[in-house]
Amino acid sequence: MHEDQYLRGLIVNDRKLDAVIPLTLKDYPRFEILHTSLKLFFKDLGKCWIVTPDHEFEQIKSLISDEQYCVIPESSLVPEFKIFRSSNRFSIFKSVPGWFKQQIIKIAIADKIETDFYLTLDADVICTKPVYFEDLIKDGRAVCYIHQTHTHHDWYGWAEEVLKMTARSRELLHNVTPAVLSKQAMLELQTYLTQVYHKTKFPLRRRDLKVVALKFLTTFLPKKSTLRHQLLSWRSYLSVCTPWTEYGLYYIFLEETNRFDKYHIEVTDPIYTNDDSVWYKETFESWDVEKVFSPESSHFFVIVQGWLDLDIQEVWQKVDQYLNKS
């Protein structure tokens, strides 16, 4: 092992990477394509955590027999989801929207991850060629590709509000799902978010009103009560101060606390193809699948956007010859 890894205090767990996939029953057919591609191409995958809505847990668990995959209900990871679901009859606290649930899950899973780094996935991701530990972890650090674009500068503005930090630049975009994240860095972000939530005197403005109300509510609860503990968690903080994105929070925190170079190394190619992913229905018909699955490509993953609701059989028809090899 490279001595720099010891200096950073990192011990690689058998050259494996755990992964996390937030999964709903609606997206299960897409997950089957992802699962098939990972079994074929990603031999260094460790444990894969499947996090499901509580009411779909039993059914999804019954569908996944692969022992490498651990299926858990979302409330076992983020119990606060139950609180906000039960309180949605009140105008100020609503159920956490699905997109933000997925993001909280990708942050919270760090508590369970058993490897130094982990891969974030969604059901609409497909692995396109063999990918190994050393493709994703270099010199003891996770690869990170930074797009020079202002396409999503709002993501960084949102994160600044939550973190009470200023991003170095909004004219860029760090790679998103699928991404390789540091378990330790994510735990440090969790701690920081808790500190911000507890110590900041939030102003009475629209964005912070729910945070102020939530903190006020906890003053009426016994100090050792489970409910008070949950309402004062970073998970509750993120649940009521949307919008934000997990990657905006993660990378701004790392850069502004001078942690980025400890946990990540910038690379010249992203691990997923942005140009050849399917983002719009009209591009699916002309999708160059042969190019996407080429062994000569620089990427390892592609996205077929889930919210497009493409016929899953049509997707299978395009990718089957590359994934079902005898």
mmCIF file of C-alpha atoms in Angstrom:
data_model
loop_
_atom_site.group_PDB
_atom_site.id
_atom_site.type_symbol
_atom_site.label_atom_id
_atom_site.label_comp_id
_atom_site.label_asym_id
_atom_site.label_seq_id
_atom_site.Cartn_x
_atom_site.Cartn_y
_atom_site.Cartn_z
ATOM 1 C CA MET A 1 0.000 0.000 0.000
ATOM 2 C CA HIS A 2 1.237 3.502 -0.858
ATOM 3 C CA GLU A 3 2.737 5.159 2.219
ATOM 4 C CA ASP A 4 0.706 8.328 1.540
ATOM 5 C CA GLN A 5 -2.396 6.331 2.395
ATOM 6 C CA TYR A 6 -1.044 5.707 5.881
ATOM 7 C CA LEU A 7 -0.224 9.396 6.246
ATOM 8 C CA ARG A 8 -3.833 10.229 5.434
ATOM 9 C CA GLY A 9 -5.049 7.694 7.973
ATOM 10 C CA LEU A 10 -6.880 5.634 5.371
ATOM 11 C CA ILE A 11 -6.973 1.869 5.345
ATOM 12 C CA VAL A 12 -8.457 0.443 2.160
ATOM 13 C CA ASN A 13 -10.856 -2.405 2.911
ATOM 14 C CA ASP A 14 -9.643 -5.250 0.676
ATOM 15 C CA ARG A 15 -9.786 -3.050 -2.421
ATOM 16 C CA LYS A 16 -13.566 -3.073 -2.404
ATOM 17 C CA LEU A 17 -16.084 -0.256 -2.723
ATOM 18 C CA ASP A 18 -19.489 -0.323 -1.082
ATOM 19 C CA ALA A 19 -22.361 1.358 -2.913
ATOM 20 C CA VAL A 20 -25.767 2.873 -2.175
ATOM 21 C CA ILE A 21 -28.911 2.852 -4.308
ATOM 22 C CA PRO A 22 -32.134 4.565 -3.194
ATOM 23 C CA LEU A 23 -34.817 2.383 -4.801
ATOM 24 C CA THR A 24 -38.584 2.473 -5.253
ATOM 25 C CA LEU A 25 -40.787 -0.285 -6.630
ATOM 26 C CA LYS A 26 -41.521 1.833 -9.704
ATOM 27 C CA ASP A 27 -37.798 1.928 -10.514
ATOM 28 C CA TYR A 28 -37.153 -1.758 -9.839
ATOM 29 C CA PRO A 29 -37.234 -2.756 -13.563
ATOM 30 C CA ARG A 30 -34.514 -0.174 -14.242
ATOM 31 C CA PHE A 31 -32.540 -1.488 -11.271
ATOM 32 C CA GLU A 32 -32.519 -4.950 -12.880
ATOM 33 C CA ILE A 33 -30.480 -3.521 -15.756
ATOM 34 C CA LEU A 34 -28.095 -1.821 -13.331
ATOM 35 C CA HIS A 35 -27.781 -5.010 -11.267
ATOM 36 C CA THR A 36 -26.998 -7.082 -14.347
ATOM 37 C CA SER A 37 -24.360 -4.589 -15.480
ATOM 38 C CA LEU A 38 -22.679 -4.447 -12.062
ATOM 39 C CA LYS A 39 -22.477 -8.252 -11.807
ATOM 40 C CA LEU A 40 -20.853 -8.365 -15.227
ATOM 41 C CA PHE A 41 -18.468 -5.425 -15.018
ATOM 42 C CA PHE A 42 -17.823 -4.357 -11.397
ATOM 43 C CA LYS A 43 -15.985 -7.179 -9.660
ATOM 44 C CA ASP A 44 -14.622 -4.903 -6.916
ATOM 45 C CA LEU A 45 -18.061 -3.982 -5.615
ATOM 46 C CA GLY A 46 -18.376 -4.583 -1.872
ATOM 47 C CA LYS A 47 -21.741 -4.442 -0.129
ATOM 48 C CA CYS A 48 -24.483 -2.624 -2.010
ATOM 49 C CA TRP A 49 -27.041 -0.887 0.212
ATOM 50 C CA ILE A 50 -30.548 -0.708 -1.232
ATOM 51 C CA VAL A 51 -32.644 1.864 0.656
ATOM 52 C CA THR A 52 -36.392 1.682 0.049
ATOM 53 C CA PRO A 53 -39.552 3.511 1.126
ATOM 54 C CA ASP A 54 -40.899 1.800 4.255
ATOM 55 C CA HIS A 55 -44.140 0.672 2.623
ATOM 56 C CA GLU A 56 -42.233 -0.983 -0.256
ATOM 57 C CA PHE A 57 -39.471 -2.575 1.810
ATOM 58 C CA GLU A 58 -40.896 -6.097 2.117
ATOM 59 C CA GLN A 59 -41.789 -6.368 -1.553
ATOM 60 C CA ILE A 60 -38.448 -5.076 -2.814
ATOM 61 C CA LYS A 61 -36.561 -7.248 -0.323
ATOM 62 C CA SER A 62 -38.404 -10.309 -1.640
ATOM 63 C CA LEU A 63 -37.267 -9.466 -5.177
ATOM 64 C CA ILE A 64 -33.545 -9.201 -4.378
ATOM 65 C CA SER A 65 -31.897 -12.495 -3.443
ATOM 66 C CA ASP A 66 -28.306 -11.469 -4.167
ATOM 67 C CA GLU A 67 -26.486 -11.673 -0.807
ATOM 68 C CA GLN A 68 -24.154 -8.862 -1.857
ATOM 69 C CA TYR A 69 -27.138 -6.506 -1.685
ATOM 70 C CA CYS A 70 -28.491 -5.382 1.692
ATOM 71 C CA VAL A 71 -32.057 -4.034 1.523
ATOM 72 C CA ILE A 72 -33.162 -1.700 4.326
ATOM 73 C CA PRO A 73 -36.190 0.568 4.888
ATOM 74 C CA GLU A 74 -35.414 4.269 4.734
ATOM 75 C CA SER A 75 -36.658 4.931 8.280
ATOM 76 C CA SER A 76 -33.975 2.590 9.678
ATOM 77 C CA LEU A 77 -31.393 4.961 8.197
ATOM 78 C CA VAL A 78 -33.277 8.258 8.476
ATOM 79 C CA PRO A 79 -35.929 7.908 11.224
ATOM 80 C CA GLU A 80 -36.750 11.601 10.800
ATOM 81 C CA PHE A 81 -38.629 10.787 7.583
ATOM 82 C CA LYS A 82 -41.351 9.251 9.759
ATOM 83 C CA ILE A 83 -41.652 12.424 11.817
ATOM 84 C CA PHE A 84 -42.201 14.672 8.836
ATOM 85 C CA ARG A 85 -44.496 12.171 7.156
ATOM 86 C CA SER A 86 -46.726 12.085 10.236
ATOM 87 C CA SER A 87 -46.713 15.866 10.607
ATOM 88 C CA ASN A 88 -47.594 16.775 7.036
ATOM 89 C CA ARG A 89 -51.081 17.836 8.061
ATOM 90 C CA PHE A 90 -49.425 20.970 9.452
ATOM 91 C CA SER A 91 -48.635 23.644 6.881
ATOM 92 C CA ILE A 92 -45.096 24.351 8.062
ATOM 93 C CA PHE A 93 -43.705 20.785 8.118
ATOM 94 C CA LYS A 94 -44.278 18.697 5.002
ATOM 95 C CA SER A 95 -43.074 15.264 3.946
ATOM 96 C CA VAL A 96 -39.569 15.417 2.524
ATOM 97 C CA PRO A 97 -39.805 15.461 -1.319
ATOM 98 C CA GLY A 98 -38.492 12.331 -3.044
ATOM 99 C CA TRP A 99 -35.455 13.941 -4.685
ATOM 100 C CA PHE A 100 -34.245 15.330 -1.360
ATOM 101 C CA LYS A 101 -34.941 12.002 0.349
ATOM 102 C CA GLN A 102 -32.573 10.318 -2.090
ATOM 103 C CA GLN A 103 -29.908 12.897 -1.331
ATOM 104 C CA ILE A 104 -30.236 12.595 2.451
ATOM 105 C CA ILE A 105 -29.975 8.820 2.046
ATOM 106 C CA LYS A 106 -26.701 9.177 0.121
ATOM 107 C CA ILE A 107 -25.287 11.284 2.955
ATOM 108 C CA ALA A 108 -26.689 9.183 5.808
ATOM 109 C CA ILE A 109 -25.488 5.853 4.402
ATOM 110 C CA ALA A 110 -21.942 6.805 5.433
ATOM 111 C CA ASP A 111 -22.912 5.545 8.899
ATOM 112 C CA LYS A 112 -23.223 2.007 7.511
ATOM 113 C CA ILE A 113 -20.575 1.940 4.793
ATOM 114 C CA GLU A 114 -17.792 -0.558 5.550
ATOM 115 C CA THR A 115 -15.199 0.705 3.047
ATOM 116 C CA ASP A 116 -13.187 3.927 3.029
ATOM 117 C CA PHE A 117 -15.014 5.141 -0.057
ATOM 118 C CA TYR A 118 -18.389 4.393 -1.560
ATOM 119 C CA LEU A 119 -20.165 4.690 -4.874
ATOM 120 C CA THR A 120 -23.479 6.519 -5.199
ATOM 121 C CA LEU A 121 -25.869 5.020 -7.737
ATOM 122 C CA ASP A 122 -29.428 5.459 -8.959
ATOM 123 C CA ALA A 123 -31.612 2.864 -10.638
ATOM 124 C CA ASP A 124 -31.195 4.573 -14.018
ATOM 125 C CA VAL A 125 -27.404 4.121 -14.084
ATOM 126 C CA ILE A 126 -25.808 1.356 -16.179
ATOM 127 C CA CYS A 127 -22.226 0.097 -15.908
ATOM 128 C CA THR A 128 -20.820 -0.070 -19.450
ATOM 129 C CA LYS A 129 -17.439 -1.783 -19.223
ATOM 130 C CA PRO A 130 -15.134 -3.439 -16.674
ATOM 131 C CA VAL A 131 -14.340 -1.082 -13.807
ATOM 132 C CA TYR A 132 -11.868 -1.814 -11.046
ATOM 133 C CA PHE A 133 -10.935 -0.362 -7.683
ATOM 134 C CA GLU A 134 -7.889 1.398 -9.126
ATOM 135 C CA ASP A 135 -10.068 3.129 -11.731
ATOM 136 C CA LEU A 136 -12.025 4.865 -8.977
ATOM 137 C CA ILE A 137 -9.414 5.204 -6.214
ATOM 138 C CA LYS A 138 -6.028 6.673 -7.104
ATOM 139 C CA ASP A 139 -3.232 7.307 -4.605
ATOM 140 C CA GLY A 140 -5.658 6.522 -1.777
ATOM 141 C CA ARG A 141 -8.163 9.160 -2.922
ATOM 142 C CA ALA A 142 -11.477 9.072 -4.781
ATOM 143 C CA VAL A 143 -11.522 10.380 -8.331
ATOM 144 C CA CYS A 144 -13.504 13.558 -8.983
ATOM 145 C CA TYR A 145 -14.205 15.230 -12.296
ATOM 146 C CA ILE A 146 -15.047 18.946 -12.315
ATOM 147 C CA HIS A 147 -17.066 20.337 -15.226
ATOM 148 C CA GLN A 148 -16.211 23.932 -16.113
ATOM 149 C CA THR A 149 -19.783 25.133 -16.505
ATOM 150 C CA HIS A 150 -22.283 27.417 -14.802
ATOM 151 C CA THR A 151 -25.234 25.155 -15.713
ATOM 152 C CA HIS A 152 -26.181 24.487 -12.090
ATOM 153 C CA HIS A 153 -24.764 27.489 -10.268
ATOM 154 C CA ASP A 154 -27.984 27.557 -8.215
ATOM 155 C CA TRP A 155 -26.992 24.241 -6.588
ATOM 156 C CA TYR A 156 -23.963 25.944 -5.094
ATOM 157 C CA GLY A 157 -25.974 28.969 -3.994
ATOM 158 C CA TRP A 158 -28.388 26.674 -2.146
ATOM 159 C CA ALA A 159 -25.510 24.831 -0.470
ATOM 160 C CA GLU A 160 -23.943 28.114 0.641
ATOM 161 C CA GLU A 161 -27.163 28.966 2.485
ATOM 162 C CA VAL A 162 -27.220 25.630 4.313
ATOM 163 C CA LEU A 163 -23.502 25.488 5.124
ATOM 164 C CA LYS A 164 -23.109 29.191 5.933
ATOM 165 C CA MET A 165 -20.070 29.110 3.637
ATOM 166 C CA THR A 166 -19.142 30.747 0.345
ATOM 167 C CA ALA A 167 -18.202 28.511 -2.578
ATOM 168 C CA ARG A 168 -14.903 29.202 -4.302
ATOM 169 C CA SER A 169 -16.775 29.335 -7.602
ATOM 170 C CA ARG A 170 -20.257 28.769 -8.983
ATOM 171 C CA GLU A 171 -18.895 28.490 -12.523
ATOM 172 C CA LEU A 172 -18.227 24.775 -12.199
ATOM 173 C CA LEU A 173 -19.980 21.505 -11.467
ATOM 174 C CA HIS A 174 -18.495 18.588 -9.550
ATOM 175 C CA ASN A 175 -19.465 15.175 -10.864
ATOM 176 C CA VAL A 176 -22.815 13.857 -9.668
ATOM 177 C CA THR A 177 -24.314 10.346 -9.463
ATOM 178 C CA PRO A 178 -22.602 8.011 -10.072
ATOM 179 C CA ALA A 179 -19.872 9.445 -7.853
ATOM 180 C CA VAL A 180 -17.226 8.098 -5.481
ATOM 181 C CA LEU A 181 -17.380 9.690 -2.031
ATOM 182 C CA SER A 182 -15.309 9.384 1.129
ATOM 183 C CA LYS A 183 -16.993 7.799 4.139
ATOM 184 C CA GLN A 184 -14.874 9.820 6.567
ATOM 185 C CA ALA A 185 -15.417 13.094 4.712
ATOM 186 C CA MET A 186 -19.162 12.507 4.712
ATOM 187 C CA LEU A 187 -19.153 11.808 8.457
ATOM 188 C CA GLU A 188 -17.258 15.068 8.956
ATOM 189 C CA LEU A 189 -19.882 16.875 6.871
ATOM 190 C CA GLN A 190 -22.617 15.381 9.069
ATOM 191 C CA THR A 191 -20.860 16.706 12.176
ATOM 192 C CA TYR A 192 -20.449 20.133 10.627
ATOM 193 C CA LEU A 193 -24.125 20.326 9.599
ATOM 194 C CA THR A 194 -25.136 19.467 13.162
ATOM 195 C CA GLN A 195 -22.930 22.265 14.491
ATOM 196 C CA VAL A 196 -24.367 24.799 12.041
ATOM 197 C CA TYR A 197 -27.906 23.776 12.960
ATOM 198 C CA HIS A 198 -27.282 24.014 16.707
ATOM 199 C CA LYS A 199 -25.128 27.161 16.808
ATOM 200 C CA THR A 200 -26.533 29.421 14.108
ATOM 201 C CA LYS A 201 -29.074 32.081 15.031
ATOM 202 C CA PHE A 202 -31.278 31.810 11.981
ATOM 203 C CA PRO A 203 -33.072 34.987 10.850
ATOM 204 C CA LEU A 204 -36.865 35.097 10.564
ATOM 205 C CA ARG A 205 -36.960 34.932 6.793
ATOM 206 C CA ARG A 206 -38.899 32.623 4.504
ATOM 207 C CA ARG A 207 -36.096 30.138 3.820
ATOM 208 C CA ASP A 208 -35.189 29.714 7.499
ATOM 209 C CA LEU A 209 -38.670 29.883 9.018
ATOM 210 C CA LYS A 210 -39.082 26.107 9.277
ATOM 211 C CA VAL A 211 -35.632 25.740 10.861
ATOM 212 C CA VAL A 212 -36.476 28.384 13.468
ATOM 213 C CA ALA A 213 -39.840 26.741 14.179
ATOM 214 C CA LEU A 214 -38.274 23.295 14.507
ATOM 215 C CA LYS A 215 -35.619 24.480 16.966
ATOM 216 C CA PHE A 216 -38.293 26.300 18.973
ATOM 217 C CA LEU A 217 -40.398 23.133 19.119
ATOM 218 C CA THR A 218 -37.508 21.174 20.675
ATOM 219 C CA THR A 219 -37.434 23.536 23.681
ATOM 220 C CA PHE A 220 -40.688 21.947 24.873
ATOM 221 C CA LEU A 221 -39.321 18.399 24.769
ATOM 222 C CA PRO A 222 -37.390 16.565 27.507
ATOM 223 C CA LYS A 223 -33.662 16.910 26.870
ATOM 224 C CA LYS A 224 -33.093 13.164 26.708
ATOM 225 C CA SER A 225 -36.130 12.328 24.585
ATOM 226 C CA THR A 226 -35.619 10.448 21.323
ATOM 227 C CA LEU A 227 -37.889 12.861 19.493
ATOM 228 C CA ARG A 228 -35.844 15.875 20.602
ATOM 229 C CA HIS A 229 -32.633 14.143 19.565
ATOM 230 C CA GLN A 230 -34.088 13.418 16.129
ATOM 231 C CA LEU A 231 -35.449 16.927 15.637
ATOM 232 C CA LEU A 232 -32.003 18.349 16.434
ATOM 233 C CA SER A 233 -30.179 16.047 14.013
ATOM 234 C CA TRP A 234 -28.506 17.151 10.799
ATOM 235 C CA ARG A 235 -31.063 14.979 8.995
ATOM 236 C CA SER A 236 -33.918 17.124 10.333
ATOM 237 C CA TYR A 237 -31.984 20.265 9.455
ATOM 238 C CA LEU A 238 -31.641 19.178 5.829
ATOM 239 C CA SER A 239 -35.250 17.983 5.754
ATOM 240 C CA VAL A 240 -36.634 21.447 6.489
ATOM 241 C CA CYS A 241 -34.135 23.745 4.751
ATOM 242 C CA THR A 242 -34.540 22.612 1.155
ATOM 243 C CA PRO A 243 -33.534 23.245 -1.573
ATOM 244 C CA TRP A 244 -29.934 22.025 -1.694
ATOM 245 C CA THR A 245 -27.996 19.183 -3.331
ATOM 246 C CA GLU A 246 -25.839 16.590 -1.627
ATOM 247 C CA TYR A 247 -22.890 17.202 -3.941
ATOM 248 C CA GLY A 248 -23.049 20.964 -3.500
ATOM 249 C CA LEU A 249 -22.930 20.479 0.274
ATOM 250 C CA TYR A 250 -20.200 17.838 0.132
ATOM 251 C CA TYR A 251 -17.770 19.552 -2.222
ATOM 252 C CA ILE A 252 -18.161 23.100 -0.901
ATOM 253 C CA PHE A 253 -17.577 21.761 2.619
ATOM 254 C CA LEU A 254 -14.440 19.890 1.523
ATOM 255 C CA GLU A 255 -13.018 22.794 -0.442
ATOM 256 C CA GLU A 256 -13.726 25.503 2.107
ATOM 257 C CA THR A 257 -12.258 23.440 4.970
ATOM 258 C CA ASN A 258 -9.212 22.427 2.878
ATOM 259 C CA ARG A 259 -10.200 18.757 2.929
ATOM 260 C CA PHE A 260 -10.702 18.167 -0.800
ATOM 261 C CA ASP A 261 -7.122 17.103 -1.581
ATOM 262 C CA LYS A 262 -7.096 14.771 1.412
ATOM 263 C CA TYR A 263 -10.002 12.699 0.120
ATOM 264 C CA HIS A 264 -10.193 13.371 -3.628
ATOM 265 C CA ILE A 265 -8.017 13.668 -6.686
ATOM 266 C CA GLU A 266 -9.176 15.640 -9.722
ATOM 267 C CA VAL A 267 -9.158 13.635 -12.970
ATOM 268 C CA THR A 268 -9.448 14.586 -16.637
ATOM 269 C CA ASP A 269 -12.347 12.249 -17.497
ATOM 270 C CA PRO A 270 -15.637 11.659 -15.645
ATOM 271 C CA ILE A 271 -16.559 8.101 -14.677
ATOM 272 C CA TYR A 272 -19.904 8.501 -16.482
ATOM 273 C CA THR A 273 -20.575 9.882 -19.942
ATOM 274 C CA ASN A 274 -22.601 13.055 -19.946
ATOM 275 C CA ASP A 275 -22.718 13.550 -23.716
ATOM 276 C CA ASP A 276 -23.881 10.007 -24.484
ATOM 277 C CA SER A 277 -26.335 9.575 -21.622
ATOM 278 C CA VAL A 278 -30.047 9.759 -22.414
ATOM 279 C CA TRP A 279 -31.455 12.955 -20.897
ATOM 280 C CA TYR A 280 -34.378 13.490 -23.309
ATOM 281 C CA LYS A 281 -36.908 11.129 -24.902
ATOM 282 C CA GLU A 282 -36.161 12.382 -28.406
ATOM 283 C CA THR A 283 -32.506 11.270 -28.142
ATOM 284 C CA PHE A 284 -33.292 7.681 -27.127
ATOM 285 C CA GLU A 285 -34.157 6.523 -30.649
ATOM 286 C CA SER A 286 -30.760 7.597 -31.993
ATOM 287 C CA TRP A 287 -28.829 6.567 -28.862
ATOM 288 C CA ASP A 288 -25.444 5.189 -29.955
ATOM 289 C CA VAL A 289 -25.313 2.133 -27.708
ATOM 290 C CA GLU A 290 -22.271 0.657 -29.432
ATOM 291 C CA LYS A 291 -20.296 3.810 -28.645
ATOM 292 C CA VAL A 292 -21.522 3.831 -25.043
ATOM 293 C CA PHE A 293 -20.394 0.235 -24.425
ATOM 294 C CA SER A 294 -17.123 0.519 -26.332
ATOM 295 C CA PRO A 295 -14.140 -0.899 -24.391
ATOM 296 C CA GLU A 296 -12.140 2.043 -25.755
ATOM 297 C CA SER A 297 -14.350 4.639 -24.075
ATOM 298 C CA SER A 298 -13.024 6.660 -21.141
ATOM 299 C CA HIS A 299 -16.190 6.281 -19.052
ATOM 300 C CA PHE A 300 -17.539 3.359 -17.012
ATOM 301 C CA PHE A 301 -21.183 4.340 -16.563
ATOM 302 C CA VAL A 302 -24.080 5.841 -18.501
ATOM 303 C CA ILE A 303 -27.421 7.279 -17.371
ATOM 304 C CA VAL A 304 -30.770 6.607 -19.034
ATOM 305 C CA GLN A 305 -32.803 9.241 -17.225
ATOM 306 C CA GLY A 306 -35.415 7.506 -15.079
ATOM 307 C CA TRP A 307 -38.033 10.241 -15.055
ATOM 308 C CA LEU A 308 -38.395 9.931 -18.843
ATOM 309 C CA ASP A 309 -40.454 6.769 -18.176
ATOM 310 C CA LEU A 310 -39.093 5.022 -21.240
ATOM 311 C CA ASP A 311 -40.433 1.549 -21.963
ATOM 312 C CA ILE A 312 -38.021 -0.649 -20.021
ATOM 313 C CA GLN A 313 -38.267 -3.403 -22.632
ATOM 314 C CA GLU A 314 -37.057 -0.966 -25.274
ATOM 315 C CA VAL A 315 -34.089 -0.102 -23.070
ATOM 316 C CA TRP A 316 -33.340 -3.802 -22.600
ATOM 317 C CA GLN A 317 -33.497 -4.364 -26.369
ATOM 318 C CA LYS A 318 -30.755 -1.796 -26.861
ATOM 319 C CA VAL A 319 -28.404 -2.975 -24.097
ATOM 320 C CA ASP A 320 -29.095 -6.713 -23.879
ATOM 321 C CA GLN A 321 -26.356 -7.861 -26.264
ATOM 322 C CA TYR A 322 -23.753 -6.032 -24.153
ATOM 323 C CA LEU A 323 -24.941 -7.296 -20.757
ATOM 324 C CA ASN A 324 -26.125 -10.863 -21.276
ATOM 325 C CA LYS A 325 -22.930 -12.477 -22.449
ATOM 326 C CA SER A 326 -22.718 -16.241 -22.179
#
